[in-house]
Short mmCIF file of C-alpha atoms (C1' of nucleotides) in Angstrom, two decimals:
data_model
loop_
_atom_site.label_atom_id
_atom_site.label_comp_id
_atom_site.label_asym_id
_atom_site.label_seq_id
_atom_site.Cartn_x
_atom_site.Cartn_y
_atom_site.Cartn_z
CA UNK M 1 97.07 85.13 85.75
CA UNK M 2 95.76 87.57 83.25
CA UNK M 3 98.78 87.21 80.99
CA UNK M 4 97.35 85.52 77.92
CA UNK M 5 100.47 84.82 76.26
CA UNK M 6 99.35 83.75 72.44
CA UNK M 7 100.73 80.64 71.25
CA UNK M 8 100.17 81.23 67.54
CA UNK M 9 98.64 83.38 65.14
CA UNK M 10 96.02 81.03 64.36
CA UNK M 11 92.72 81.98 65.21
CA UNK M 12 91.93 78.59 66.72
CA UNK M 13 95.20 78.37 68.69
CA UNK M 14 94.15 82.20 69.98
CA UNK M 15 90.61 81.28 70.56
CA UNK M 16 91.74 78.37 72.72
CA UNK M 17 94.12 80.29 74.55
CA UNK M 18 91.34 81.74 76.27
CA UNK M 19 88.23 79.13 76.36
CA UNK M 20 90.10 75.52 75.76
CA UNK M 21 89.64 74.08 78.90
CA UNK M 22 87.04 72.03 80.30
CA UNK M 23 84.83 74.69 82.21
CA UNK M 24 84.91 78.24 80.97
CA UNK M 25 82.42 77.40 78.28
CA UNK M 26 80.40 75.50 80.48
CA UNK M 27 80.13 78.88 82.39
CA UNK M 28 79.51 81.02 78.85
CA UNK M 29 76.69 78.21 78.05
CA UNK M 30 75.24 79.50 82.18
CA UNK M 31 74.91 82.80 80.89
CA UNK M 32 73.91 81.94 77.32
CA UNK M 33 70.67 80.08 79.02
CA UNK M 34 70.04 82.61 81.88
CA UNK M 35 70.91 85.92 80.33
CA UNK M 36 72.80 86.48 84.02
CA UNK M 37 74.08 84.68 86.99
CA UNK M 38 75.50 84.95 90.20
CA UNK M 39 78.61 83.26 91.39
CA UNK M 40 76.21 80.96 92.93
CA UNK M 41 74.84 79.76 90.36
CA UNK M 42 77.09 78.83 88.34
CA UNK M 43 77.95 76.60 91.30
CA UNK M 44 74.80 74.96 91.42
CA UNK M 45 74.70 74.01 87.76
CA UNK M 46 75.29 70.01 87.63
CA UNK M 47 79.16 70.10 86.64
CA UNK M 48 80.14 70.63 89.59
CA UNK M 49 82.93 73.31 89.18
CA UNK M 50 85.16 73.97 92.09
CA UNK M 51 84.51 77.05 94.00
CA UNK M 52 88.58 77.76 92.90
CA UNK M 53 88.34 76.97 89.93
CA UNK M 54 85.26 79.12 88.82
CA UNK M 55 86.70 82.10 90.27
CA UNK M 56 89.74 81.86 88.22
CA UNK M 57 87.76 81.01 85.06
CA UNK M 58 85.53 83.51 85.67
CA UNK M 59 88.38 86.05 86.06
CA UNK M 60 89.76 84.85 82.78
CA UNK M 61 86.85 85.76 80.67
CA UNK M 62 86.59 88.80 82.70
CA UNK M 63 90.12 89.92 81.82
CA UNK M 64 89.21 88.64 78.01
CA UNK M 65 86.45 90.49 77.60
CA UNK M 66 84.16 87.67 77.38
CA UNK M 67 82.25 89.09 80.51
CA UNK M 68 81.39 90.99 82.94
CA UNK M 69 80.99 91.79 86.27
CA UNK M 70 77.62 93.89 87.05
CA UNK M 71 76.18 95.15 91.10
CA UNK M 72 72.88 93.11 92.15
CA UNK M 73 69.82 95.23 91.47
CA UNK M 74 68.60 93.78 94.80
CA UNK M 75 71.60 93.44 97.16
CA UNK M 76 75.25 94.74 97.11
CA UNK M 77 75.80 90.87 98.55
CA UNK M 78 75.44 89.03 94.75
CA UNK M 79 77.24 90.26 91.71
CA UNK M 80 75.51 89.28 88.32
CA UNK M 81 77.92 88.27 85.70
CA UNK M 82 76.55 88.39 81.83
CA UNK M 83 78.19 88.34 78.52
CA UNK M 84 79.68 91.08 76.66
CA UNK M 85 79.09 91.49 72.74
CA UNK M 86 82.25 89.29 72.58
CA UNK M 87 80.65 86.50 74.92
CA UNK M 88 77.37 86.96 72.55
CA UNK M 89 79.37 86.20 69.56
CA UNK M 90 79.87 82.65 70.95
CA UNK M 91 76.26 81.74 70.27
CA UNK M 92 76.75 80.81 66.80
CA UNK M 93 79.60 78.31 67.69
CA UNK M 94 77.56 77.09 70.70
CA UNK M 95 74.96 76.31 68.51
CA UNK M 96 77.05 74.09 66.30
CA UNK M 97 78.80 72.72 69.28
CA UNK M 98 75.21 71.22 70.42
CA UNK M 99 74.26 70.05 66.89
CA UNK M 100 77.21 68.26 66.89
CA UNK M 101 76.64 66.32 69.86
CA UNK M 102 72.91 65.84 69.19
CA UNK M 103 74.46 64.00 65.95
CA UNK M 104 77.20 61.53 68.45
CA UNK M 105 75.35 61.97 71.86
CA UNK M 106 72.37 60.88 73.43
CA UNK M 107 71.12 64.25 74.96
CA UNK M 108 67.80 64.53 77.41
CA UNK M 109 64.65 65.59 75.38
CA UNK M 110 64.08 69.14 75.86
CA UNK M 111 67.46 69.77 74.54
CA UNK M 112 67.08 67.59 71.65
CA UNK M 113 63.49 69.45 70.92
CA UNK M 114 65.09 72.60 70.99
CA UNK M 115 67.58 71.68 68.55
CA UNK M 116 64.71 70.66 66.09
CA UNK M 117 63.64 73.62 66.41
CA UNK M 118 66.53 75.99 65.67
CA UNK M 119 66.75 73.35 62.67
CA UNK M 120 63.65 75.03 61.31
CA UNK M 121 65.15 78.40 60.97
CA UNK M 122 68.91 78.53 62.21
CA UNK M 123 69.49 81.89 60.87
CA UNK M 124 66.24 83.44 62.89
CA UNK M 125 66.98 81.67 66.08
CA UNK M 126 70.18 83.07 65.96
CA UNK M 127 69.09 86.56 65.28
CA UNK M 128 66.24 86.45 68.17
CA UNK M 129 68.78 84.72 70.84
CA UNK M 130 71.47 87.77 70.28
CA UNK M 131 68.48 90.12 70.53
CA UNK M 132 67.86 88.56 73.56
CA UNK M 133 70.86 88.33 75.11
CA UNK M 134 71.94 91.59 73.51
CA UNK M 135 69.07 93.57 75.47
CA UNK M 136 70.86 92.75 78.90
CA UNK M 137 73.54 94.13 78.26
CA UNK M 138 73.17 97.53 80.09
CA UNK W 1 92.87 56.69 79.90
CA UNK W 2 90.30 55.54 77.38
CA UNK W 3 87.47 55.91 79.77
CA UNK W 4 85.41 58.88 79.11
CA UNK W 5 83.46 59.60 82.10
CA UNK W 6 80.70 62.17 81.44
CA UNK W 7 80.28 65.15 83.56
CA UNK W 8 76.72 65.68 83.13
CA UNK W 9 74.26 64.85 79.60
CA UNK W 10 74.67 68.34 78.65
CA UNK W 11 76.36 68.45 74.71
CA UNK W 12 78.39 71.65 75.23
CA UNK W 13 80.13 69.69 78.38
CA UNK W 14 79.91 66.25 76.47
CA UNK W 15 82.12 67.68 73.97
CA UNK W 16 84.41 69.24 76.32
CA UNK W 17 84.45 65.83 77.45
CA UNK W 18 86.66 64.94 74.44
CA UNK W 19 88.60 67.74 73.05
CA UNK W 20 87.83 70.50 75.72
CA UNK W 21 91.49 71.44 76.53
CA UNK W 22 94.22 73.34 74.72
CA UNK W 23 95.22 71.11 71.92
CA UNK W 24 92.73 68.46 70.46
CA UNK W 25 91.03 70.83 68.66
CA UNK W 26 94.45 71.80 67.20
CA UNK W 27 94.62 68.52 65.91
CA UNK W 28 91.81 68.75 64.32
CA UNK W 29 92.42 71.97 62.40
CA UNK W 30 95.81 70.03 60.91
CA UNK W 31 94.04 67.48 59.80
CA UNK W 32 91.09 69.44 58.09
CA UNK W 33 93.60 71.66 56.42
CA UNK W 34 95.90 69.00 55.58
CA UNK W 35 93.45 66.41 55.20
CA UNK W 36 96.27 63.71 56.78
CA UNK W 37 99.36 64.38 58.91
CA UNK W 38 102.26 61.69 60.09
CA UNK W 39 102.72 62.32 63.76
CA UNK W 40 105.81 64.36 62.67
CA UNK W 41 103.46 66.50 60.49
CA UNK W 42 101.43 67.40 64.04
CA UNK W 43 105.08 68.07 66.05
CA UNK W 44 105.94 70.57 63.28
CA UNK W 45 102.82 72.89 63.61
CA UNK W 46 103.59 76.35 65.24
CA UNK W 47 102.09 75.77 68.72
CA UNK W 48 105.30 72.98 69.19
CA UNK W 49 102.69 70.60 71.30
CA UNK W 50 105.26 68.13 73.27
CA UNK W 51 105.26 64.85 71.91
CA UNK W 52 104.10 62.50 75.09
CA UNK W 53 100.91 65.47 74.67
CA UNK W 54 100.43 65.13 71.26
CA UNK W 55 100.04 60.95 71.92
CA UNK W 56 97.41 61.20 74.54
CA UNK W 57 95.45 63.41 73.04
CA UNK W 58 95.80 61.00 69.78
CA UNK W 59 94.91 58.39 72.04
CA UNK W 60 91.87 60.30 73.29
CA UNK W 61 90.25 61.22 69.41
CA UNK W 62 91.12 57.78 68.51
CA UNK W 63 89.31 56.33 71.38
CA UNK W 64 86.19 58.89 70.67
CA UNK W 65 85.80 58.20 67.19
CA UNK W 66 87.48 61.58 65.42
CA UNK W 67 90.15 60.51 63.89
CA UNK W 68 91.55 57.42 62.80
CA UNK W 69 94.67 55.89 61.95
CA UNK W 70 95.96 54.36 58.71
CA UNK W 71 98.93 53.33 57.26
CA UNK W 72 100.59 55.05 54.98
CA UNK W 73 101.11 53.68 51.42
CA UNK W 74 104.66 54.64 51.10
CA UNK W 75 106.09 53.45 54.24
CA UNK W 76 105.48 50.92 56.94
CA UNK W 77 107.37 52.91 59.40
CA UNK W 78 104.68 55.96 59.01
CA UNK W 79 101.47 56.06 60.31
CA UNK W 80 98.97 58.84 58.84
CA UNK W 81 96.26 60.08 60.88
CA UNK W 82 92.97 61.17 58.88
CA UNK W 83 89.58 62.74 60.50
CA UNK W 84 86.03 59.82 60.69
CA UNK W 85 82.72 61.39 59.81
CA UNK W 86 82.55 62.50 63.01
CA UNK W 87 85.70 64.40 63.31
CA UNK W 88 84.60 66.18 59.63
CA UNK W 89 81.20 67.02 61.52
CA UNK W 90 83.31 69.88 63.39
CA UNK W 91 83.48 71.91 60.46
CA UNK W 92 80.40 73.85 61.01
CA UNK W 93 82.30 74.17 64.61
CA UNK W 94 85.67 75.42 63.66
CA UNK W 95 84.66 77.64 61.37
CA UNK W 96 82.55 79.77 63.49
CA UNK W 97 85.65 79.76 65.85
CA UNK W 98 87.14 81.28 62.95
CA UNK W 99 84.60 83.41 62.03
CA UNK W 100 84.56 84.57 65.97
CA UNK W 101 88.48 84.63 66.27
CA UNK W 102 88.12 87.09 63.35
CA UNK W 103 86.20 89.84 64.83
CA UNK W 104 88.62 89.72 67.90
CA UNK W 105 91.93 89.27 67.23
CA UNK W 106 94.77 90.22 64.45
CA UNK W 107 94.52 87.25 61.41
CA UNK W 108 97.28 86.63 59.38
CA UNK W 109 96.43 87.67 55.92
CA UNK W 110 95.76 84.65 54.18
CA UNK W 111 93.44 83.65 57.01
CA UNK W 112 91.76 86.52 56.58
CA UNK W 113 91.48 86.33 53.31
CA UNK W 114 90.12 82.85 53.41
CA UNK W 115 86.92 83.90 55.71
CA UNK W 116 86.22 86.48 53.56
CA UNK W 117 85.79 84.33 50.82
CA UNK W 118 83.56 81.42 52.94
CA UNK W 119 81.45 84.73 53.87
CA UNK W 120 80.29 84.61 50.24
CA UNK W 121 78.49 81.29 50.83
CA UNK W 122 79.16 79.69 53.77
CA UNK W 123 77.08 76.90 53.22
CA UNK W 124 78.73 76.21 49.97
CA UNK W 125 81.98 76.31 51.22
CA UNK W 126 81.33 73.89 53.85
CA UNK W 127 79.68 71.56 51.58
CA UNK W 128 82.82 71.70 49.31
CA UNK W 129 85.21 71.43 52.09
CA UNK W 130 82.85 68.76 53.69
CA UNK W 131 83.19 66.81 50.38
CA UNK W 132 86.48 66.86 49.57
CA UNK W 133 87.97 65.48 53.38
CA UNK W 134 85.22 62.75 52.94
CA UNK W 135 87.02 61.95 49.73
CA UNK W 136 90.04 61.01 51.64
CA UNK W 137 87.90 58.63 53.52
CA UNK W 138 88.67 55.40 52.30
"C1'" DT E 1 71.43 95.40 118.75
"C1'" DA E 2 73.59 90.99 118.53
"C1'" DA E 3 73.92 86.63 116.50
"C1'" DT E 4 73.35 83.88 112.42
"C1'" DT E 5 73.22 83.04 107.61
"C1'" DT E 6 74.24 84.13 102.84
"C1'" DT E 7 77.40 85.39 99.28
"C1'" DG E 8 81.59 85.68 96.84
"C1'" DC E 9 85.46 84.55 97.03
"C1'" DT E 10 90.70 82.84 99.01
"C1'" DT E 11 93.90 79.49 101.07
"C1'" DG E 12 96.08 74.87 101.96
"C1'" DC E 13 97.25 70.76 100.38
"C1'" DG E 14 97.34 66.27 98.15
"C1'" DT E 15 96.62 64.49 93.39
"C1'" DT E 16 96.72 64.85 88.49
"C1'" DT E 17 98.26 66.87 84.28
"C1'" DT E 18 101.61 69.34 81.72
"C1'" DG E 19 105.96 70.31 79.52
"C1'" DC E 20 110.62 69.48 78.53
"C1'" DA E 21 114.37 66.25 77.64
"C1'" DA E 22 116.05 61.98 76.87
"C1'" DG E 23 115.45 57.26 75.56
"C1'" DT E 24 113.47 53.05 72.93
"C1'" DG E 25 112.21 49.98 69.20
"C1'" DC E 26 111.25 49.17 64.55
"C1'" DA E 27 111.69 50.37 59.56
"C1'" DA E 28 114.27 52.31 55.93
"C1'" DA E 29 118.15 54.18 53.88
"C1'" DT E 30 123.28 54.21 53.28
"C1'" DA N 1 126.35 46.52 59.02
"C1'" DT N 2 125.48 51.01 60.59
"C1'" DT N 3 123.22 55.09 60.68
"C1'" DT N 4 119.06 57.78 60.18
"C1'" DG N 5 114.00 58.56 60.44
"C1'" DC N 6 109.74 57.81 62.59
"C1'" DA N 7 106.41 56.93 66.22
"C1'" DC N 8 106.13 56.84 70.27
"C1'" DT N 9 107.51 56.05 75.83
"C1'" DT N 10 109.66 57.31 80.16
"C1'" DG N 11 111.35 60.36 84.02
"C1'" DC N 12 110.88 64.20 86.46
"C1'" DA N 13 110.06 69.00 87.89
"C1'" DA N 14 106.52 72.49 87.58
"C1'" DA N 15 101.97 73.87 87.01
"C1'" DA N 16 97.06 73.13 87.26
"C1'" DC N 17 93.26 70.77 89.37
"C1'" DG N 18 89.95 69.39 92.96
"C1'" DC N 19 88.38 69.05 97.46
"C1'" DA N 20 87.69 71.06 101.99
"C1'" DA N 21 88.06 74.67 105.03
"C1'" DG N 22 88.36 79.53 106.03
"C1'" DC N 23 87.13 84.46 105.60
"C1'" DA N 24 85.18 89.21 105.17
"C1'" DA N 25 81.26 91.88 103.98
"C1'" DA N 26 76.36 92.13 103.45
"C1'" DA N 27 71.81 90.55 104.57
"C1'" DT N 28 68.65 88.26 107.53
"C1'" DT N 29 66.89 86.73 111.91
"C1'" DA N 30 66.29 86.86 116.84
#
DNA sequence: TAATTTTGCTTGCGTTTTGCAAGTGCAAAT
DNA sequence: ATTTGCACTTGCAAAACGCAAGCAAAATTA
């Protein structure tokens, strides 16, 4: 399972190999939102993902270095997953990923408001967002 | 096959909608380097995508507006496939999955080479770039 | 202390998608 | 007139997906 065999040299093709499907960035977008999440939720978000299916995705990015697996401050029960400097560095592509759609989609209002905002200053939102995210990483 | 159903209004999975698997996006980087590939041109990229694959997923950016089809001036028996506005829109996109694919994995040299160069004005580069596939719009 | 619920998975199994090879039909070249 | 090139389509086995149920450990409740 954690045998990402490479299908190419090009960075694309490689960057595929471990995030082209239809739910592991759905899960990296979780995190990018919440800063952290439990199995849970990432079941409750409203995709959908199969209980199966997450686990394996979520032992894909694990093995990729994408995330990682941290104890519950609260209860040895949960396990809080986050993103890794390498899950982090998404952000920028995330962020074009929505502008995209906001340009071909009809998306609900807050997100469309939040995307006129990052318009303002694309560089600083950046920036603040991998601050952000970059302080909870322990 | 044409019918897109929508997971949820969210734009990270309404793009994953359309070219979230291994090889659309694959497609796309052809085409923006080439600027317009025959279906033979797509079978005779590295990755070797089979060729009932490589129709559906044709199918599938033709249906959603990336790319279109023409024919080609030279012969009726070729078809050449060339990127809409909206498939030239994922510039921004791919080239922060370059960027990313950069800091993480082993580029071949001229790749490399190539992002070091858009690091000296990104914006300029993707305004050139941006121009120059539009050209090839007709 | 015992029973119940929560949490993070795993397992079974039918359906869908993939991947490989071979085949088809039309256009162009020989 | 026949062969070759090009853009697909078809068949089929293997893999991946998606749904439901099951399971062990931890936490909560009785």
């Amino acid at each position: 399972m954690s045998t990402t065999k490479k299908r190419s040299e090009c960075p694309i093709s490689s960057s595929l190999d471990i995030w082209g499907d239809k739910w592991s960035l759905l899960i990296v977008r979780d995190l990018m939102f919440s800063k952290q999440c439990t199995y849970g939720d990432f079941l409750k978000s409203e995709e959908k993902i199969a209980t199966n299916i997450l686990a394996s995705r979520l032992q894909m990015l694990e093995d990729n270095g994408v995330i990682t697996k941290q104890e519950h401050p609260e209860s040895k029960a949960k396990v809080l997953y986050k993103l890794t400097q390498k899950g982090i560095d998404l952000l920028p592509m995330m962020i074009e990923i929505n502008l995209w759609a906001d340009k071909y989609f009809t998306l609900p209002p807050d997100r469309k408001e939040m995307l006129n905002e990052l318009r303002k200053d694309k560089e600083g939102f950046i920036k603040q967002k991998r601050e952000e995210l970059a302080a909870s990483i322990s």
